[in-house]
Short mmCIF file of C-alpha atoms in Angstrom, two decimals:
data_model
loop_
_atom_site.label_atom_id
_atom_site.label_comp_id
_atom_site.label_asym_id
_atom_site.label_seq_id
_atom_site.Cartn_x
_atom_site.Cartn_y
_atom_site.Cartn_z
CA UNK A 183 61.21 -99.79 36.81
CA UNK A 184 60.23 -101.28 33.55
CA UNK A 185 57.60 -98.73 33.19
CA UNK A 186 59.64 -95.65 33.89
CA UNK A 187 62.27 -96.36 30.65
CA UNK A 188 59.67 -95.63 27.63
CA UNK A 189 59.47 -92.17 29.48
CA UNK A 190 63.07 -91.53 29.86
CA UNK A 191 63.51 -92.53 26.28
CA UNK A 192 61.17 -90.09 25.48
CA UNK A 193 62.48 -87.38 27.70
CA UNK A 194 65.86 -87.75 25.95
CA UNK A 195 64.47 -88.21 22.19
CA UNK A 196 62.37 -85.03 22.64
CA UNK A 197 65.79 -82.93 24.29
CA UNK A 198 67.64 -84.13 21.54
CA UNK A 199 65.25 -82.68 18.56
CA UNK A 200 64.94 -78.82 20.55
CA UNK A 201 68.83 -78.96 20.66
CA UNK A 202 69.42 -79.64 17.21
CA UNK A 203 66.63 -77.42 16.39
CA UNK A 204 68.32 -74.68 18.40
CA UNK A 205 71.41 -75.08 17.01
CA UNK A 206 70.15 -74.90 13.62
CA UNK A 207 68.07 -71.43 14.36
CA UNK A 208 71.53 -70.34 16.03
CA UNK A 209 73.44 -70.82 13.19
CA UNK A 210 71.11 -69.20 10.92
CA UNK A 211 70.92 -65.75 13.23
CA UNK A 212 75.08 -66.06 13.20
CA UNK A 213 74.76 -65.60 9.69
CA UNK A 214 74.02 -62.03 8.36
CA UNK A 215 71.13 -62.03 5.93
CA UNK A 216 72.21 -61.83 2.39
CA UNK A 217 70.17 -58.30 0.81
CA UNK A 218 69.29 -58.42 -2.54
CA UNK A 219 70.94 -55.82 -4.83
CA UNK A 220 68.88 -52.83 -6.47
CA UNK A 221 69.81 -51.08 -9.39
CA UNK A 222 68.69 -48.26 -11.56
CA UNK A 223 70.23 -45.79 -14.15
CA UNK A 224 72.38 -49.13 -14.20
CA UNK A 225 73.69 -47.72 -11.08
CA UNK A 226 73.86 -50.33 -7.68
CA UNK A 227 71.85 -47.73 -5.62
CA UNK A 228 71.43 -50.60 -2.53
CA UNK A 229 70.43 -48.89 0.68
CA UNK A 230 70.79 -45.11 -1.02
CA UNK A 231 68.25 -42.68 -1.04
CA UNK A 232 66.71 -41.07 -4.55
CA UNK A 233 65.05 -38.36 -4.95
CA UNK A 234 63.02 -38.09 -8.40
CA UNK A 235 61.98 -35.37 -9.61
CA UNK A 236 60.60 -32.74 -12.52
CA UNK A 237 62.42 -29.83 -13.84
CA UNK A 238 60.33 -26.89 -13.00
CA UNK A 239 59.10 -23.65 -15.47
CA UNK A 240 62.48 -21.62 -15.58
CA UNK A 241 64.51 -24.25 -13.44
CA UNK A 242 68.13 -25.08 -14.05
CA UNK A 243 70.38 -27.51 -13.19
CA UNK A 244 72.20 -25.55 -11.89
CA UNK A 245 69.73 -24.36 -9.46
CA UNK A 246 68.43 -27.80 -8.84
CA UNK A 247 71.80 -29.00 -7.81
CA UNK A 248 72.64 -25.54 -5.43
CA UNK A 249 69.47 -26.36 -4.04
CA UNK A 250 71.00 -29.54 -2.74
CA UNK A 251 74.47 -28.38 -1.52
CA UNK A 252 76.19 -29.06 -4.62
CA UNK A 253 78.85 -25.56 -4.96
CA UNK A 254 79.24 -23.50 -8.15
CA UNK A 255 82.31 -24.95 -8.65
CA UNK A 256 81.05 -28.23 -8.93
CA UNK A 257 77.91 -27.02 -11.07
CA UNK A 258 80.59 -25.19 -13.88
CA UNK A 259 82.55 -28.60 -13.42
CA UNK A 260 79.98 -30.79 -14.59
CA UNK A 261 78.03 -28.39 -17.20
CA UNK A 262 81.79 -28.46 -18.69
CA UNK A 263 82.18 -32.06 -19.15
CA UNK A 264 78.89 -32.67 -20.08
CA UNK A 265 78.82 -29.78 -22.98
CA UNK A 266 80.19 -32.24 -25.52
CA UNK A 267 77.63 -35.08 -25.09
CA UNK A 268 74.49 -33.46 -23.87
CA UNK A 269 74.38 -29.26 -23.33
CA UNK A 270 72.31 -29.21 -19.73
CA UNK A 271 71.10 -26.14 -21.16
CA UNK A 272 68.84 -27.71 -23.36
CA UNK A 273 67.12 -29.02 -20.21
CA UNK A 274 63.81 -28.65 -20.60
CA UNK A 275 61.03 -27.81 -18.16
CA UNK A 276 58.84 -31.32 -17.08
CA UNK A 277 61.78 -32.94 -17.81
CA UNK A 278 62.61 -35.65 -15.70
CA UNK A 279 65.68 -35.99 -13.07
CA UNK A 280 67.30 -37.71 -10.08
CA UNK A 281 69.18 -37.40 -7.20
CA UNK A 282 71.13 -39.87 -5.45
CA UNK A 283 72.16 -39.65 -1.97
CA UNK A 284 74.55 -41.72 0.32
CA UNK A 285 72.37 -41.06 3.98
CA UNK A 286 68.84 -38.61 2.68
CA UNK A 287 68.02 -35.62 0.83
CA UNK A 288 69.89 -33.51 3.38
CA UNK A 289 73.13 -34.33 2.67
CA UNK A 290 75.02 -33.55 -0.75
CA UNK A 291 74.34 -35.87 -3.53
CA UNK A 292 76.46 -38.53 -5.15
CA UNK A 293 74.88 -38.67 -8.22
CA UNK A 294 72.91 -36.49 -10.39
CA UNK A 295 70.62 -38.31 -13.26
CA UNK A 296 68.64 -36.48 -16.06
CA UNK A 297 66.50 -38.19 -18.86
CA UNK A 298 67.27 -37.04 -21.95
CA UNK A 299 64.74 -39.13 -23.40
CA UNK A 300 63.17 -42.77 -22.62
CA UNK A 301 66.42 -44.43 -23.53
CA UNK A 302 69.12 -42.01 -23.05
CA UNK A 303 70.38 -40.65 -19.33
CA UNK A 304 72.74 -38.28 -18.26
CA UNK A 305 74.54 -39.33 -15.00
CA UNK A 306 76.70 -37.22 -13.27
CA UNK A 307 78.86 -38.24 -10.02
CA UNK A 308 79.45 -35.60 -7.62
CA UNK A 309 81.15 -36.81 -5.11
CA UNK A 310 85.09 -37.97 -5.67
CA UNK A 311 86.59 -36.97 -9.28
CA UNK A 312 83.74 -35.75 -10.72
CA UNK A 313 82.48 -37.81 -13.83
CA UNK A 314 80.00 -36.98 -16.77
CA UNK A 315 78.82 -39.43 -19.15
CA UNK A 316 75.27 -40.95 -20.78
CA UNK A 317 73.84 -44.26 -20.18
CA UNK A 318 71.39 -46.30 -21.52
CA UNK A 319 68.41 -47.89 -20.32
CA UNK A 320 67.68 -51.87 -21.31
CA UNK A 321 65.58 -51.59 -24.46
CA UNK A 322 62.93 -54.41 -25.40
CA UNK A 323 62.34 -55.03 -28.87
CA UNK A 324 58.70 -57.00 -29.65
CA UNK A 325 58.00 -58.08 -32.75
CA UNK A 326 53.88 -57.35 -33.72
CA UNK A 327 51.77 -57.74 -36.22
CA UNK A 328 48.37 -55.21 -36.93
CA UNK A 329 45.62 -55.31 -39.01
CA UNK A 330 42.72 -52.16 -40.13
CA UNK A 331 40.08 -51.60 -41.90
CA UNK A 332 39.62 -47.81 -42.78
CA UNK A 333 36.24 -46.21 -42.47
CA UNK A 334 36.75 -42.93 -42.37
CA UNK A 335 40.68 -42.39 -42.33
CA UNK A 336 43.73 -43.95 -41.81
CA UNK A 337 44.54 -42.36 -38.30
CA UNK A 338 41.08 -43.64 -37.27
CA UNK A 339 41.49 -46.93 -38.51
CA UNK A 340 44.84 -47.34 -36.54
CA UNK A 341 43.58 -45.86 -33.36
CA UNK A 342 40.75 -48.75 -33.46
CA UNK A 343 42.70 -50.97 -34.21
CA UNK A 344 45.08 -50.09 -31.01
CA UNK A 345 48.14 -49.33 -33.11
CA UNK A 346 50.62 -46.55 -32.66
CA UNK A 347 49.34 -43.21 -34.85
CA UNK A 348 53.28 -43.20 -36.16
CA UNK A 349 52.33 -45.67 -38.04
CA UNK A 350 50.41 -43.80 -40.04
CA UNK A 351 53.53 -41.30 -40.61
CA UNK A 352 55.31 -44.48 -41.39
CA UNK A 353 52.68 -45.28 -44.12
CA UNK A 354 52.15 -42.17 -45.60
CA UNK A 355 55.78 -40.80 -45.73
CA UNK A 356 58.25 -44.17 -45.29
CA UNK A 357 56.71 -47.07 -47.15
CA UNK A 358 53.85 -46.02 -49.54
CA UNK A 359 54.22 -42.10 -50.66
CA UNK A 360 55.21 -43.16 -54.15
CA UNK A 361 52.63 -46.13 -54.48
CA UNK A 362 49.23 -45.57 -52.65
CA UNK A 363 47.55 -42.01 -52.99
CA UNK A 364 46.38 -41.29 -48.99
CA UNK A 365 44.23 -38.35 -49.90
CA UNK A 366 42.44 -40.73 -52.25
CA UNK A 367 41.77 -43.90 -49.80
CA UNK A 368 38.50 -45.51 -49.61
CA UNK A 369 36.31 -46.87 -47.20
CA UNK A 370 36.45 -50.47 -47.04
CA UNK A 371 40.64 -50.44 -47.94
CA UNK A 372 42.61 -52.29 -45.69
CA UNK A 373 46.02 -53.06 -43.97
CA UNK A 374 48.04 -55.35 -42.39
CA UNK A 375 51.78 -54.59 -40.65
CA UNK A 376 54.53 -56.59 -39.20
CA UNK A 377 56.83 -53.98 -37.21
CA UNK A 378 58.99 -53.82 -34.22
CA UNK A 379 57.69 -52.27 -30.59
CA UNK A 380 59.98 -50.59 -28.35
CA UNK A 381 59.75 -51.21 -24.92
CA UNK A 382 61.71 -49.82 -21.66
CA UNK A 383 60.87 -50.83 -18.61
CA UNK A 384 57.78 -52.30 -19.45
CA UNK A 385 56.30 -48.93 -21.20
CA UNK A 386 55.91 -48.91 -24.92
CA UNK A 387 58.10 -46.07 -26.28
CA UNK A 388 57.29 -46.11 -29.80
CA UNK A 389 57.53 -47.79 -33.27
CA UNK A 390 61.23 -49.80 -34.28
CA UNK A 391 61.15 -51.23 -37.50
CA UNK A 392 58.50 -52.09 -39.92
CA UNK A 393 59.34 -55.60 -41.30
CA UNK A 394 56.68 -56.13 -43.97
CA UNK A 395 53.10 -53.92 -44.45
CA UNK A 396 49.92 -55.01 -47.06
CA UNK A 397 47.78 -51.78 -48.61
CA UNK A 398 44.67 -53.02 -50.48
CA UNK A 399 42.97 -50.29 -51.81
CA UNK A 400 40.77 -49.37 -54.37
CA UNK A 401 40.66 -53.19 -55.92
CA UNK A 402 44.56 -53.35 -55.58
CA UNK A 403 47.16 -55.10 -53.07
CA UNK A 404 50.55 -53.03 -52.56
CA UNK A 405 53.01 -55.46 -50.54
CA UNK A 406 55.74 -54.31 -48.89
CA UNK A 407 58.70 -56.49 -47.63
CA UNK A 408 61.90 -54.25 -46.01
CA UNK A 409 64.89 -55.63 -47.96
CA UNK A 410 68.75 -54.60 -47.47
CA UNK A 411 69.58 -54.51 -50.98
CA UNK A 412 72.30 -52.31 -51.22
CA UNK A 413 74.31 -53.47 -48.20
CA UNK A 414 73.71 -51.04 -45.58
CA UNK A 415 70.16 -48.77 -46.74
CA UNK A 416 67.57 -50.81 -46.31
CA UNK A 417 64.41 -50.46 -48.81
CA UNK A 418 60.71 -51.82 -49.54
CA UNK A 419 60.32 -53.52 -52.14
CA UNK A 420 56.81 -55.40 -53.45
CA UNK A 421 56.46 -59.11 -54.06
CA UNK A 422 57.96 -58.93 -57.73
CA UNK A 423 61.55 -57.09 -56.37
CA UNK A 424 60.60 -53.52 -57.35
CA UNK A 425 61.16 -50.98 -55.61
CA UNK A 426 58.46 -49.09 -54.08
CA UNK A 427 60.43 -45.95 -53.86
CA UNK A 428 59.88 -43.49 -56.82
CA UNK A 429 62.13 -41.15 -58.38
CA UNK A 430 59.97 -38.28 -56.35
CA UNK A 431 57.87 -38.04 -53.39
CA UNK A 432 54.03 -37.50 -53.64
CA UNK A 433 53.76 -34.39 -51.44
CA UNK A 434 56.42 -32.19 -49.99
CA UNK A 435 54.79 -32.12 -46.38
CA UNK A 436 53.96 -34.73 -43.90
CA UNK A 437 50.43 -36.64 -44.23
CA UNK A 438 48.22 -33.40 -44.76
CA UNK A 439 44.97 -32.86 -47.25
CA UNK A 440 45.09 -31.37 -50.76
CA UNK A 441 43.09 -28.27 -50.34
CA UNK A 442 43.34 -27.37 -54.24
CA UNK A 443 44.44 -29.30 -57.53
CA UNK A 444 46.31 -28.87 -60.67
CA UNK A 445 43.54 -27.38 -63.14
CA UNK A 446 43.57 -25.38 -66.21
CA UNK A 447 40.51 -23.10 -64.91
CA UNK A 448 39.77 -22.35 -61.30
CA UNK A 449 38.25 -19.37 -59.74
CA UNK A 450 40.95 -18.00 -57.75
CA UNK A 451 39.85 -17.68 -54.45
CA UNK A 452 41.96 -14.23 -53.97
CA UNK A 453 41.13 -12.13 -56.62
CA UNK A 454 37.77 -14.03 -57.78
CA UNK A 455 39.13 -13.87 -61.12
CA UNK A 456 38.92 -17.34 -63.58
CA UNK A 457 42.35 -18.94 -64.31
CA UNK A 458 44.52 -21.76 -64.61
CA UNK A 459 46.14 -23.48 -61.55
CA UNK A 460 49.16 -25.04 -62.22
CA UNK A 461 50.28 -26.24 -58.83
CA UNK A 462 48.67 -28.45 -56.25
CA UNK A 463 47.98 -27.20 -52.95
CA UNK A 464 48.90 -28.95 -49.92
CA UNK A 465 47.09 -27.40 -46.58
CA UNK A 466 49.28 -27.58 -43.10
CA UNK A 467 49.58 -26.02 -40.00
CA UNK A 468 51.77 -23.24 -40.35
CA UNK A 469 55.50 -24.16 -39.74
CA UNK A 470 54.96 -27.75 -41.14
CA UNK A 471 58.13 -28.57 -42.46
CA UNK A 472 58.69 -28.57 -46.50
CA UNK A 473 60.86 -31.18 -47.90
CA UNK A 474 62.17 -31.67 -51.78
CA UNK A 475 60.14 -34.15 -53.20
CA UNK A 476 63.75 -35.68 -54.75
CA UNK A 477 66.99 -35.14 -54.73
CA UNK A 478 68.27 -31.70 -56.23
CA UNK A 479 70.66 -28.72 -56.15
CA UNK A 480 68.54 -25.30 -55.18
CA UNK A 481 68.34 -23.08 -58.21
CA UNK A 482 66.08 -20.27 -56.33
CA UNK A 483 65.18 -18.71 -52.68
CA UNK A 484 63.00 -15.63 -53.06
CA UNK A 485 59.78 -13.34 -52.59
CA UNK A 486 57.35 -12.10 -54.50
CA UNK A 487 53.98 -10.50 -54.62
CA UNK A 488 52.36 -13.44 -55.59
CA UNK A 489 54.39 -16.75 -54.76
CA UNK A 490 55.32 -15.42 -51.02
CA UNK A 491 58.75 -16.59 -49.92
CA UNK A 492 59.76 -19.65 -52.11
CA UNK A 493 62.18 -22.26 -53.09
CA UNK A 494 62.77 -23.92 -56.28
CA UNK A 495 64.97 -27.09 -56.78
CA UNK A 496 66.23 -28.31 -60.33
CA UNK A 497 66.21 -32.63 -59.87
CA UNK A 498 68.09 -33.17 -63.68
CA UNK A 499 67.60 -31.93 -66.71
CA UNK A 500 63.90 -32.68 -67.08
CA UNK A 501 62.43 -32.03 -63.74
CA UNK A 502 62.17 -29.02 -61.58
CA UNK A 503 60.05 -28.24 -58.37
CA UNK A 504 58.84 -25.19 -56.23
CA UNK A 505 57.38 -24.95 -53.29
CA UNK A 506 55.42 -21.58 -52.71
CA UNK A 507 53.57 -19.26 -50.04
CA UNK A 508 56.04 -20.73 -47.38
CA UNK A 509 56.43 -19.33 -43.83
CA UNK A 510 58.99 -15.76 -43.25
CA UNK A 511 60.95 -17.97 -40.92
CA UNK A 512 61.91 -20.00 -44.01
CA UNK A 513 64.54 -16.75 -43.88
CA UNK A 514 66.57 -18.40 -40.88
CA UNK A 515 67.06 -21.69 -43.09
CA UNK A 516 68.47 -19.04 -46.10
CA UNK A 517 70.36 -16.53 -43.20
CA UNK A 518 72.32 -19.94 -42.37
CA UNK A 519 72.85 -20.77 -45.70
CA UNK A 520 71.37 -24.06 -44.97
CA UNK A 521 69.00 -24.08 -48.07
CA UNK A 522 70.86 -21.48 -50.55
CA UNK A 523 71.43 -21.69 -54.57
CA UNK A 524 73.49 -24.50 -55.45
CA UNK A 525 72.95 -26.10 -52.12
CA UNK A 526 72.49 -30.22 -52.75
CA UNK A 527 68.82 -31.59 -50.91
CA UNK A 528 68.03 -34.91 -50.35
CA UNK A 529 64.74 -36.05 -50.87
CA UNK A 530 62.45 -36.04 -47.82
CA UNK A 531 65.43 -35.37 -45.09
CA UNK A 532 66.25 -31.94 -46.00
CA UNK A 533 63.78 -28.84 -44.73
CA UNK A 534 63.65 -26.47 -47.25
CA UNK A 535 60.98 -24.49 -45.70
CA UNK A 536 58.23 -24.09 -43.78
CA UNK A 537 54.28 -24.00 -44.56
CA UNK A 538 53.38 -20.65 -44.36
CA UNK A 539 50.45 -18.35 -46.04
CA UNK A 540 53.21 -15.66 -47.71
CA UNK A 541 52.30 -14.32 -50.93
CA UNK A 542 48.62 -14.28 -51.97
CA UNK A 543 47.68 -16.95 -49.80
CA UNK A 544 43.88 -17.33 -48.11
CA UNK A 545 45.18 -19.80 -45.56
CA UNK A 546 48.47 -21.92 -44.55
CA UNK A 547 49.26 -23.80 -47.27
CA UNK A 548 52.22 -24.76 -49.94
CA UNK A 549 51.89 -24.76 -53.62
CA UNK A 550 53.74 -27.24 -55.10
CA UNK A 551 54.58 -27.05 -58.71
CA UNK A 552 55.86 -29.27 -61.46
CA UNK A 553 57.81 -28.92 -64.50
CA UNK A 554 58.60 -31.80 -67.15
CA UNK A 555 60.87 -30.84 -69.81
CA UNK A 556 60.26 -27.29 -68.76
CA UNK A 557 56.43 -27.70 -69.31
CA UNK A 558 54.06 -27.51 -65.81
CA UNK A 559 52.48 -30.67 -65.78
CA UNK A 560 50.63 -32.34 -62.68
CA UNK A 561 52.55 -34.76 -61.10
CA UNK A 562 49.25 -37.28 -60.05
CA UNK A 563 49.00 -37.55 -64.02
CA UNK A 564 52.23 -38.04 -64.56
CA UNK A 565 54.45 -41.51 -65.23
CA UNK A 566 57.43 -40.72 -62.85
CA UNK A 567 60.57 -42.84 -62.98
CA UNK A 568 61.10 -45.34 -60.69
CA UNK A 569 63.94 -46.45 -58.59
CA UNK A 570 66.28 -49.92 -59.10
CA UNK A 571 64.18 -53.30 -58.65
CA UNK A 572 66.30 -56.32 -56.73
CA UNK A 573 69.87 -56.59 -58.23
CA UNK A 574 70.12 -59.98 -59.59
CA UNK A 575 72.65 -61.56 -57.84
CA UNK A 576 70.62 -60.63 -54.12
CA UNK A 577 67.31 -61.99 -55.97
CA UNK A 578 67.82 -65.30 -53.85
CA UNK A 579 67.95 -63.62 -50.90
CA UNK A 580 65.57 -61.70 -51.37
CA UNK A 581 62.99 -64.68 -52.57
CA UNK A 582 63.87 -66.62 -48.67
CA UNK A 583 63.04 -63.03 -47.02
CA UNK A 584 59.42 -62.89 -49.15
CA UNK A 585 58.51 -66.57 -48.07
CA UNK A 586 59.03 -65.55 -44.07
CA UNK A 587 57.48 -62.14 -44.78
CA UNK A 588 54.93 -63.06 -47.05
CA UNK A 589 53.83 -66.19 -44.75
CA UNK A 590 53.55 -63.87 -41.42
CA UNK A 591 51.54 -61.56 -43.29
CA UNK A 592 48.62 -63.86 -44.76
CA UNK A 593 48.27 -65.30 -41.62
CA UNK A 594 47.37 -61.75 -39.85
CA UNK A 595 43.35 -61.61 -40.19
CA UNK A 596 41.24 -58.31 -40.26
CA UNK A 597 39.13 -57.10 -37.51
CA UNK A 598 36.72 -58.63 -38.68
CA UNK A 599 37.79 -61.74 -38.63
CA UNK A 600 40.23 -60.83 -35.73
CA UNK A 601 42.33 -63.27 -34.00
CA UNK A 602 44.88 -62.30 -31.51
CA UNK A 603 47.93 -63.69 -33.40
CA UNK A 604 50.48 -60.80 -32.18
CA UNK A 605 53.61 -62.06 -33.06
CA UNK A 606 55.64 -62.47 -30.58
CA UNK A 607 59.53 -62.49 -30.07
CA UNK A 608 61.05 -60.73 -27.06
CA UNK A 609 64.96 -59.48 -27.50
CA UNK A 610 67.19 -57.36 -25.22
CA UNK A 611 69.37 -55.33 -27.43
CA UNK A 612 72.53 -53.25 -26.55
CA UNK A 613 72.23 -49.87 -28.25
#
């Protein structure tokens, strides 16, 4: 008898673990499992079906949506609403869309998405009221730093160096058009750039803002540190408070080559014949945008023979502009009376043309010419006025914001001395 009880004890130890086991596997199964949410276009899209897709060569939306049981009457509802914050006919083919759907792609759709760009999205809700409105994807703003040595150009130098070529835009047209001369750069000049990334989803999307940049050329260092000095425009300005940003610009088109100078004797390469050259050529693509090198009111639009369709802006009383041999459909801009006599243009935002080979012109170019006190002169030889240094009573400020800057900068080396110091601070923003 004595020998049986360790065995019943165990019989009734072991019965008692399987029931409370049981009972805990039964009141796990009673319980419904809890599904994880799933969003997108900010949307809860949890158990729906989407469809993604590309706008096809001569699709509409229209189209796409008849395709999927959506009636005209719908269609003219929603390209209504949606007129007044995004026109669907500026759809454009490969663009990219999606459709949402309650049970599959057989049955109507709820919602209709289209990507107006990275960021921006057009939703539209099809089912119920209909509703038209854009969203916003998440945006991630990184803050990096970049370093380059040029050897043969500045676009080179940033694609080694695995930076974004809109830097180089940035350089050339943002930062240092009144201070560094790009069509003169040397090998051996350098760089170094603190700017802001742009990041959805994990995919870069391009360049934010550019914090601080260094330019040594030709024996010289050219800081820049972005300062808000006049509440609301932000500007660079170099390690003494100037400003960087000169009265005028140094070209009239985007980052391009100077194909001819200012000279008093040049063998024209039209008529063979030995004269002066009082302009500087600029050679684009033709259609480049022009821009006024500074502010100005439009004293001129015409043709002629020689000059081709041109524009010439008065600045003040001392300085005038023109830009010659520009593009016929530098007409439309006149037709509109966008760019017309008396019209105000704002340096390097306002088009005032495009690069064209009008006129007697070998090749796409625009002639850009300067007058001083009514005299042609070459702007590369000439002392142009600046713009405003630091106002004195933001000169504190502006001394704490050079420390951080100036302290991030001289700690980014050069390739080749590279360290991967990419600065690094992460930030969701709502925009």
């Amino acid at each position: 008898m004595n020998n049986i009880i360790p065995y019943i004890l165990l019989l009734m130890f072991s019965y008692s673990c399987n029931y409370e086991k049981n009972s805990a596997s039964n009141k796990q199964n009673n319980n419904p499992e809890v599904k994880k949410s799933y969003y997108k276009y900010n949307l809860d899209v949890t158990g729906l079906h989407i469809l993604e897709e590309n706008v096809r060569n001569g699709e509409s939306v229209g189209k796409i949506l008849n395709n999927y049981n959506v009636s005209f009457a719908d269609i003219d509802k929603v390209a209504r609403l949606s007129r007044d914050i995004f026109d669907l006919r500026d759809v454009k083919s490969g663009g990219d869309y999606a459709l949402i759907f309650q049970d599959s792609i057989f049955s109507s759709p709820i919602y209709f998405i289209y990507e107006i760009n990275k960021v921006d999205f057009l939703v539209a809700r099809l089912q119920d009221s209909i509703q038209v409105y854009v969203d916003k994807k998440d945006l991630v703003i990184k803050e990096k730093t970049g370093s380059g040595i040029i050897s043969s150009s500045l676009w080179y130098a940033m694609e080694e160096s695995n930076l974004s070529a809109k830097l180089v835009n940035v350089f050339a047209d943002e930062i240092y058009p009144w201070t560094v001369d790009f069509f003169r750069i040397n090998p051996g000049d350098r760089f170094k750039v603190i700017y802001d990334a742009k990041y959805v989803e994990g995919e870069f999307i391009g360049i934010g803002k550019v914090h601080a940049a260094l330019f040594h050329s030709n024996g010289e260092e050219y800081y820049a540190l972005a300062f808000n000095e006049m509440g609301g425009f932000e500007d660079f300005f170099d390690e003494n408070g100037n400003n960087l940003r000169k009265f005028f610009l140094k070209a009239p088109v985007s980052f391009t080559r100077i194909s001819s100078k200012f000279t008093k004797k040049r063998k024209h390469p039209v008529t063979g014949r030995w004269k002066g050259h009082f302009g500087t050529d600029f050679a684009a693509p033709i259609g480049t945008p022009i821009y006024s090198t500074a502010d100005g009111i439009v004293v001129e639009t015409s043709y002629t023979r020689y000059n081709g369709y041109y524009v010439k802006v008065r600045h003040n009383g001392t300085y005038t502009t023109q830009y010659l041999h520009m593009d016929k459909s530098s007409k439309n801009l006149w037709a509109k009376k966008k760019i017309k006599k008396g019209k105000k243009v704002r340096q390097g935002v306002d088009i005032i043309g495009y690069v064209g080979r009008s006129g007697q012109a070998t090749g796409p170019h625009v002639c850009y010419r300067f007058w001083k006190n009514g005299r042609q002169v070459d702007p590369f030889k000439t002392s142009l006025p600046p713009s405003d240094p630091v106002k004195k009573d933001r000169k504190e400020e502006f001394e704490k914001r050079k420390v951080i800057l100036m302290e991030k900068l001289n700690a980014i080396s050069y390739p080749d001395e590279y360290i991967n110091i990419d600065s690094i601070e992460s930030v969701n923003v709502a925009t």
